[in-house]
Amino acid sequence: MISQEMKILGLIGYPLEHSISFILHNFAFKQLKIPAIYLNIPIPLVNICKALEGLKYLPLYGVNVTIPYKELVISYVDEISTLAQRVKAVNTIAIREGRWYGDNTDVPGFIKTLEDLKLPKDIPYLVLGAGGAGRAIGFSLAEYGVQKIYITNRTKEKGENLIKDLKYYYPYLKLEIIPWEEKESFSEDSFVLINTTSLGLDGRTSPFKIDKFSKDKIYFVYDIIYNPYKTPLIIQAENLKIPWKNGLDMLIYQGIFAWKNWFGIIPPFDLLKKEGEEYLCAF
Ligand code: ATR
């Protein structure tokens, strides 16, 4: 029921066709009887600066930020959490009396999934991508206690910047850059592979040729994309009987942790997981 007290929230990004955040948040509002509505706000790159300036005059209650604006939005917030400042990525904003407070819930969200999965800390992790999400994953792995992280990114400079920032905050962490073209020559004995790039969102492209490796070399495949539910990378992993995880749990955790800044409560994870799975598997 739409009412005058309705709080308006939404997701800023582009494109947003893959996003299910509006399904999950609106479902939780209904279940928990919160008078709020969550909208997709797709903004193409050519309009983003003007749109953000304009949005600051609208009576929004909160927004989330996704591909490709998590870094850009930093210059529009009035206040930023220490974590988001470190990661240099804001994925959620709480708005009070026109002031925007930017935070990063991708990091605690991803760490929660690592804990749930009990992934080992003493084997290397190979991270594909160093955009906003890649940076959050890098910081999450460091915070979780992983000892060695390899990073590979199409634009090498972004990978190097992430390594530089991680080294600053985690001086004892072992870090190495791998050229994007050479990532399939990776020679560690057993490793966890994490895709943070957008390759796979189209349901056709894979960011990594898993079949160049023997099955026992890849300990686990984690693709933070959740729509499609199984990306080409995950399908490859599944065919080779390598354990895998998609990005649905991370999406839900980062979303429910954003509620803390908005409403001071966290909705139940299981409720949203069921709704998310039903929605994604329905297609
Ligand atoms: P997000 O906030 O979700 O991380 P982003 O900052 O735009 O979004 O990052 C997208 C990631 O996907 C980046 O690592 C990007 O590589 P570049 O830094 O070189 O742009 C990666 N990516 C996107 N399209 C790609 C492609 N066709 N090949 C390789 N990497 C790609």
CSV table of C-alpha atoms and ligand atoms in Angstrom, one decimal:
chain,number,residue,atom,x,y,z
A,1,MET,CA,0.0,0.0,0.0
A,2,ILE,CA,1.5,3.3,-1.1
A,3,SER,CA,1.1,6.0,1.6
A,4,GLN,CA,2.3,9.5,2.2
A,5,GLU,CA,4.9,8.4,4.8
A,6,MET,CA,6.5,6.0,2.3
A,7,LYS,CA,10.3,6.2,2.4
A,8,ILE,CA,11.9,6.1,-1.0
A,9,LEU,CA,15.0,4.0,-1.6
A,10,GLY,CA,16.7,2.7,-4.7
A,11,LEU,CA,19.6,1.3,-6.6
A,12,ILE,CA,21.9,3.5,-8.8
A,13,GLY,CA,23.9,1.8,-11.5
A,14,TYR,CA,23.9,0.9,-15.2
A,15,PRO,CA,22.7,-1.4,-16.6
A,16,LEU,CA,20.3,-2.8,-14.0
A,17,GLU,CA,18.5,-5.5,-15.9
A,18,HIS,CA,20.4,-8.2,-13.9
A,19,SER,CA,19.6,-6.7,-10.5
A,20,ILE,CA,17.2,-8.4,-8.1
A,21,SER,CA,17.7,-5.9,-5.2
A,22,PHE,CA,14.3,-4.3,-5.7
A,23,ILE,CA,12.6,-7.8,-5.4
A,24,LEU,CA,14.4,-8.5,-2.1
A,25,HIS,CA,14.1,-5.1,-0.4
A,26,ASN,CA,10.4,-4.7,-1.4
A,27,PHE,CA,9.7,-8.2,-0.2
A,28,ALA,CA,11.4,-7.5,3.2
A,29,PHE,CA,9.6,-4.2,3.5
A,30,LYS,CA,6.3,-6.0,3.1
A,31,GLN,CA,7.2,-8.8,5.5
A,32,LEU,CA,8.5,-6.5,8.2
A,33,LYS,CA,5.8,-3.9,7.6
A,34,ILE,CA,8.2,-1.1,6.8
A,35,PRO,CA,6.5,1.8,4.9
A,36,ALA,CA,9.1,2.0,2.2
A,37,ILE,CA,9.6,1.4,-1.5
A,38,TYR,CA,12.8,0.4,-3.4
A,39,LEU,CA,13.2,1.3,-7.0
A,40,ASN,CA,15.7,0.6,-9.8
A,41,ILE,CA,17.3,3.9,-10.8
A,42,PRO,CA,19.3,3.1,-14.0
A,43,ILE,CA,21.5,6.0,-15.0
A,44,PRO,CA,23.7,5.9,-18.2
A,45,LEU,CA,27.2,7.1,-17.8
A,46,VAL,CA,26.7,10.2,-19.9
A,47,ASN,CA,24.1,11.5,-17.3
A,48,ILE,CA,25.5,10.2,-14.1
A,49,CYS,CA,27.1,13.4,-12.8
A,50,LYS,CA,24.1,15.6,-13.4
A,51,ALA,CA,21.8,12.9,-12.1
A,52,LEU,CA,23.7,12.5,-8.8
A,53,GLU,CA,23.7,16.3,-8.3
A,54,GLY,CA,19.9,16.3,-8.9
A,55,LEU,CA,19.3,13.2,-6.7
A,56,LYS,CA,20.8,15.2,-3.8
A,57,TYR,CA,17.7,17.5,-3.9
A,58,LEU,CA,15.2,14.7,-3.9
A,59,PRO,CA,13.7,13.4,-0.6
A,60,LEU,CA,15.4,9.9,-0.8
A,61,TYR,CA,15.9,7.9,2.3
A,62,GLY,CA,18.7,5.7,1.1
A,63,VAL,CA,20.3,4.3,-2.0
A,64,ASN,CA,22.6,1.4,-3.0
A,65,VAL,CA,25.2,1.8,-5.7
A,66,THR,CA,26.4,-0.8,-8.1
A,67,ILE,CA,28.3,-1.3,-11.4
A,68,PRO,CA,30.0,1.0,-12.5
A,69,TYR,CA,29.5,3.8,-9.9
A,70,LYS,CA,30.8,2.6,-6.6
A,71,GLU,CA,34.0,4.6,-6.9
A,72,LEU,CA,32.6,7.7,-8.6
A,73,VAL,CA,29.9,8.2,-6.0
A,74,ILE,CA,32.5,8.9,-3.3
A,75,SER,CA,32.9,12.5,-4.4
A,76,TYR,CA,29.1,13.0,-3.9
A,77,VAL,CA,28.8,11.8,-0.3
A,78,ASP,CA,29.0,14.3,2.6
A,79,GLU,CA,30.4,11.7,5.0
A,80,ILE,CA,32.1,8.3,4.4
A,81,SER,CA,32.8,5.4,6.7
A,82,THR,CA,36.4,4.5,7.4
A,83,LEU,CA,35.9,1.2,5.6
A,84,ALA,CA,34.5,2.7,2.4
A,85,GLN,CA,37.3,5.2,2.4
A,86,ARG,CA,39.9,2.4,2.6
A,87,VAL,CA,38.2,0.3,0.0
A,88,LYS,CA,37.6,3.4,-2.1
A,89,ALA,CA,34.1,2.0,-3.0
A,90,VAL,CA,30.7,3.0,-1.6
A,91,ASN,CA,27.9,0.5,-2.2
A,92,THR,CA,25.3,2.0,0.2
A,93,ILE,CA,24.2,5.5,1.2
A,94,ALA,CA,21.9,6.6,4.1
A,95,ILE,CA,20.4,10.0,3.7
A,96,ARG,CA,19.4,12.2,6.7
A,97,GLU,CA,18.2,15.7,6.2
A,98,GLY,CA,19.8,15.8,2.8
A,99,ARG,CA,23.2,14.6,4.0
A,100,TRP,CA,24.6,11.5,2.3
A,101,TYR,CA,26.5,9.0,4.4
A,102,GLY,CA,28.4,6.5,2.3
A,103,ASP,CA,29.4,3.1,3.5
A,104,ASN,CA,30.6,-0.3,2.2
A,105,THR,CA,28.6,-3.4,3.2
A,106,ASP,CA,30.1,-5.5,0.4
A,107,VAL,CA,33.1,-6.2,2.6
A,108,PRO,CA,31.3,-7.5,5.7
A,109,GLY,CA,28.8,-9.2,3.4
A,110,PHE,CA,31.5,-11.1,1.5
A,111,ILE,CA,33.4,-11.9,4.7
A,112,LYS,CA,30.2,-13.4,6.2
A,113,THR,CA,30.0,-15.8,3.2
A,114,LEU,CA,33.6,-16.8,3.6
A,115,GLU,CA,32.9,-17.7,7.2
A,116,ASP,CA,29.8,-19.6,6.3
A,117,LEU,CA,31.7,-21.6,3.7
A,118,LYS,CA,34.7,-22.0,6.0
A,119,LEU,CA,37.1,-21.4,3.1
A,120,PRO,CA,40.7,-22.0,4.0
A,121,LYS,CA,43.1,-19.1,4.7
A,122,ASP,CA,46.3,-20.9,4.0
A,123,ILE,CA,46.0,-21.5,0.3
A,124,PRO,CA,46.3,-18.7,-2.3
A,125,TYR,CA,43.4,-16.9,-3.8
A,126,LEU,CA,43.3,-15.7,-7.4
A,127,VAL,CA,41.0,-12.7,-7.8
A,128,LEU,CA,39.8,-11.7,-11.3
A,129,GLY,CA,39.0,-8.0,-11.5
A,130,ALA,CA,40.0,-4.9,-9.6
A,131,GLY,CA,37.0,-2.6,-10.0
A,132,GLY,CA,34.7,-1.5,-7.1
A,133,ALA,CA,33.7,-5.1,-6.4
A,134,GLY,CA,37.2,-6.5,-6.9
A,135,ARG,CA,38.5,-3.9,-4.4
A,136,ALA,CA,35.9,-5.0,-1.8
A,137,ILE,CA,36.8,-8.6,-2.3
A,138,GLY,CA,40.5,-7.9,-1.9
A,139,PHE,CA,39.9,-6.1,1.4
A,140,SER,CA,37.5,-8.9,2.5
A,141,LEU,CA,40.1,-11.6,1.9
A,142,ALA,CA,42.7,-9.6,3.8
A,143,GLU,CA,40.4,-9.0,6.7
A,144,TYR,CA,39.3,-12.7,6.7
A,145,GLY,CA,43.0,-13.6,7.2
A,146,VAL,CA,44.0,-15.1,3.8
A,147,GLN,CA,47.8,-15.1,3.5
A,148,LYS,CA,48.4,-14.8,-0.2
A,149,ILE,CA,46.3,-13.0,-2.9
A,150,TYR,CA,47.0,-12.8,-6.6
A,151,ILE,CA,45.2,-10.1,-8.5
A,152,THR,CA,44.6,-9.9,-12.3
A,153,ASN,CA,42.8,-7.2,-14.1
A,154,ARG,CA,42.4,-6.2,-17.7
A,155,THR,CA,43.6,-2.7,-16.9
A,156,LYS,CA,46.8,-3.5,-15.1
A,157,GLU,CA,47.1,-0.1,-13.4
A,158,LYS,CA,43.9,-0.7,-11.4
A,159,GLY,CA,45.2,-4.1,-10.2
A,160,GLU,CA,48.5,-2.4,-9.1
A,161,ASN,CA,46.6,0.3,-7.3
A,162,LEU,CA,44.6,-2.3,-5.4
A,163,ILE,CA,47.8,-4.1,-4.4
A,164,LYS,CA,49.4,-0.9,-3.3
A,165,ASP,CA,46.4,0.0,-1.1
A,166,LEU,CA,46.2,-3.6,0.4
A,167,LYS,CA,49.9,-3.5,1.2
A,168,TYR,CA,49.5,-0.2,3.0
A,169,TYR,CA,46.8,-1.6,5.3
A,170,TYR,CA,48.0,-5.2,5.5
A,171,PRO,CA,51.8,-5.0,5.3
A,172,TYR,CA,52.3,-8.8,6.0
A,173,LEU,CA,49.9,-10.0,3.3
A,174,LYS,CA,51.6,-11.6,0.3
A,175,LEU,CA,50.3,-9.9,-2.8
A,176,GLU,CA,51.1,-10.4,-6.5
A,177,ILE,CA,49.8,-9.1,-9.8
A,178,ILE,CA,49.3,-11.4,-12.7
A,179,PRO,CA,49.0,-10.0,-16.2
A,180,TRP,CA,45.4,-10.5,-17.5
A,181,GLU,CA,46.7,-12.3,-20.6
A,182,GLU,CA,48.7,-14.8,-18.5
A,183,LYS,CA,46.2,-15.7,-15.8
A,184,GLU,CA,45.6,-19.2,-17.2
A,185,SER,CA,49.4,-19.9,-16.8
A,186,PHE,CA,48.9,-19.6,-13.0
A,187,SER,CA,51.1,-22.2,-11.4
A,188,GLU,CA,50.0,-22.5,-7.7
A,189,ASP,CA,49.2,-26.1,-6.6
A,190,SER,CA,45.8,-25.5,-5.2
A,191,PHE,CA,43.9,-22.2,-5.2
A,192,VAL,CA,40.6,-20.5,-4.8
A,193,LEU,CA,39.4,-18.6,-7.9
A,194,ILE,CA,37.1,-15.6,-7.4
A,195,ASN,CA,35.5,-13.7,-10.3
A,196,THR,CA,34.6,-10.1,-9.5
A,197,THR,CA,34.5,-8.9,-13.1
A,198,SER,CA,31.3,-8.4,-15.0
A,199,LEU,CA,32.2,-11.2,-17.5
A,200,GLY,CA,29.4,-13.8,-17.2
A,201,LEU,CA,26.5,-11.4,-16.6
A,202,ASP,CA,25.6,-12.0,-20.3
A,203,GLY,CA,25.3,-15.7,-19.6
A,204,ARG,CA,27.8,-16.4,-22.4
A,205,THR,CA,31.2,-15.1,-21.5
A,206,SER,CA,33.6,-16.8,-19.1
A,207,PRO,CA,36.5,-14.7,-17.5
A,208,PHE,CA,38.7,-17.8,-17.1
A,209,LYS,CA,39.5,-21.0,-18.9
A,210,ILE,CA,39.2,-23.5,-16.1
A,211,ASP,CA,39.7,-26.4,-18.4
A,212,LYS,CA,43.4,-25.4,-18.8
A,213,PHE,CA,43.8,-26.7,-15.2
A,214,SER,CA,43.6,-30.2,-13.8
A,215,LYS,CA,40.5,-30.6,-11.6
A,216,ASP,CA,42.4,-30.9,-8.3
A,217,LYS,CA,44.3,-27.6,-8.8
A,218,ILE,CA,41.3,-25.4,-8.3
A,219,TYR,CA,40.0,-25.9,-4.8
A,220,PHE,CA,36.9,-23.7,-5.1
A,221,VAL,CA,35.3,-21.4,-7.7
A,222,TYR,CA,33.4,-18.3,-6.4
A,223,ASP,CA,31.7,-16.0,-8.9
A,224,ILE,CA,30.1,-13.0,-7.3
A,225,ILE,CA,27.6,-12.7,-10.1
A,226,TYR,CA,24.2,-14.1,-9.1
A,227,ASN,CA,22.1,-13.5,-12.2
A,228,PRO,CA,22.4,-15.7,-14.1
A,229,TYR,CA,22.3,-18.1,-11.1
A,230,LYS,CA,24.9,-20.2,-12.8
A,231,THR,CA,27.4,-18.2,-15.0
A,232,PRO,CA,29.5,-20.0,-17.7
A,233,LEU,CA,32.3,-20.0,-15.2
A,234,ILE,CA,30.2,-21.8,-12.6
A,235,ILE,CA,28.9,-24.3,-15.2
A,236,GLN,CA,32.5,-25.1,-16.2
A,237,ALA,CA,33.3,-25.6,-12.5
A,238,GLU,CA,30.3,-27.8,-11.9
A,239,ASN,CA,31.1,-29.9,-14.9
A,240,LEU,CA,34.5,-30.5,-13.5
A,241,LYS,CA,33.0,-31.2,-10.0
A,242,ILE,CA,34.8,-28.3,-8.5
A,243,PRO,CA,32.8,-26.8,-5.6
A,244,TRP,CA,31.4,-23.4,-6.4
A,245,LYS,CA,29.4,-20.5,-5.0
A,246,ASN,CA,27.5,-17.7,-6.8
A,247,GLY,CA,27.0,-14.1,-5.6
A,248,LEU,CA,23.4,-14.5,-4.1
A,249,ASP,CA,24.5,-14.8,-0.5
A,250,MET,CA,26.9,-11.9,-0.8
A,251,LEU,CA,24.1,-9.8,-2.4
A,252,ILE,CA,21.7,-10.6,0.4
A,253,TYR,CA,24.3,-9.9,3.2
A,254,GLN,CA,25.4,-6.6,1.7
A,255,GLY,CA,21.7,-5.7,1.3
A,256,ILE,CA,20.6,-6.6,4.8
A,257,PHE,CA,23.7,-4.9,6.4
A,258,ALA,CA,22.7,-1.7,4.5
A,259,TRP,CA,19.4,-1.8,6.5
A,260,LYS,CA,21.4,-1.2,9.7
A,261,ASN,CA,22.3,2.3,8.4
A,262,TRP,CA,18.8,2.9,7.1
A,263,PHE,CA,16.4,1.4,9.7
A,264,GLY,CA,18.7,0.2,12.6
A,265,ILE,CA,17.6,-3.4,12.1
A,266,ILE,CA,18.7,-6.3,9.9
A,267,PRO,CA,16.1,-8.4,8.2
A,268,PRO,CA,16.4,-12.3,8.4
A,269,PHE,CA,18.8,-13.7,5.8
A,270,ASP,CA,16.9,-16.9,5.3
A,271,LEU,CA,13.7,-15.1,4.3
A,272,LEU,CA,15.5,-13.2,1.6
A,273,LYS,CA,17.5,-16.2,0.4
A,274,LYS,CA,14.4,-18.2,-0.2
A,275,GLU,CA,12.8,-15.3,-2.1
A,276,GLY,CA,15.9,-14.6,-4.2
A,277,GLU,CA,16.3,-18.3,-5.1
A,278,GLU,CA,12.7,-18.6,-6.1
A,279,TYR,CA,12.9,-15.5,-8.3
A,280,LEU,CA,16.2,-16.5,-10.0
A,281,CYS,CA,15.3,-20.1,-10.5
A,282,ALA,CA,11.9,-19.1,-11.9
A,283,PHE,CA,13.6,-18.0,-15.2
B,1,ATR,P1,32.2,-3.1,-10.1
B,1,ATR,O1,31.8,-2.0,-9.2
B,1,ATR,O2,31.0,-4.1,-10.1
B,1,ATR,O3,33.4,-3.8,-9.8
B,1,ATR,P2,33.6,-1.9,-12.2
B,1,ATR,O4,34.3,-1.0,-11.2
B,1,ATR,O5,33.1,-1.2,-13.5
B,1,ATR,O6,32.3,-2.5,-11.6
B,1,ATR,O7,34.5,-3.1,-12.6
B,1,ATR,C1,34.2,-4.1,-13.6
B,1,ATR,C2,35.3,-5.1,-13.6
B,1,ATR,O8,35.1,-6.0,-14.7
B,1,ATR,C3,36.7,-4.5,-13.8
B,1,ATR,O9,37.7,-5.3,-13.2
B,1,ATR,C4,36.8,-4.6,-15.3
B,1,ATR,O10,38.1,-4.5,-15.9
B,1,ATR,P3,38.8,-3.1,-16.2
B,1,ATR,O11,39.2,-2.5,-14.9
B,1,ATR,O12,39.9,-3.4,-17.1
B,1,ATR,O13,37.7,-2.2,-16.8
B,1,ATR,C5,36.2,-5.9,-15.6
B,1,ATR,N1,35.8,-6.1,-17.0
B,1,ATR,C6,34.7,-5.6,-17.5
B,1,ATR,N2,34.6,-5.9,-18.8
B,1,ATR,C7,35.7,-6.7,-19.1
B,1,ATR,C8,36.2,-7.4,-20.2
B,1,ATR,N3,35.5,-7.4,-21.4
B,1,ATR,N4,37.3,-8.1,-20.1
B,1,ATR,C9,38.0,-8.1,-19.0
B,1,ATR,N5,37.6,-7.5,-17.8
B,1,ATR,C10,36.4,-6.8,-17.9
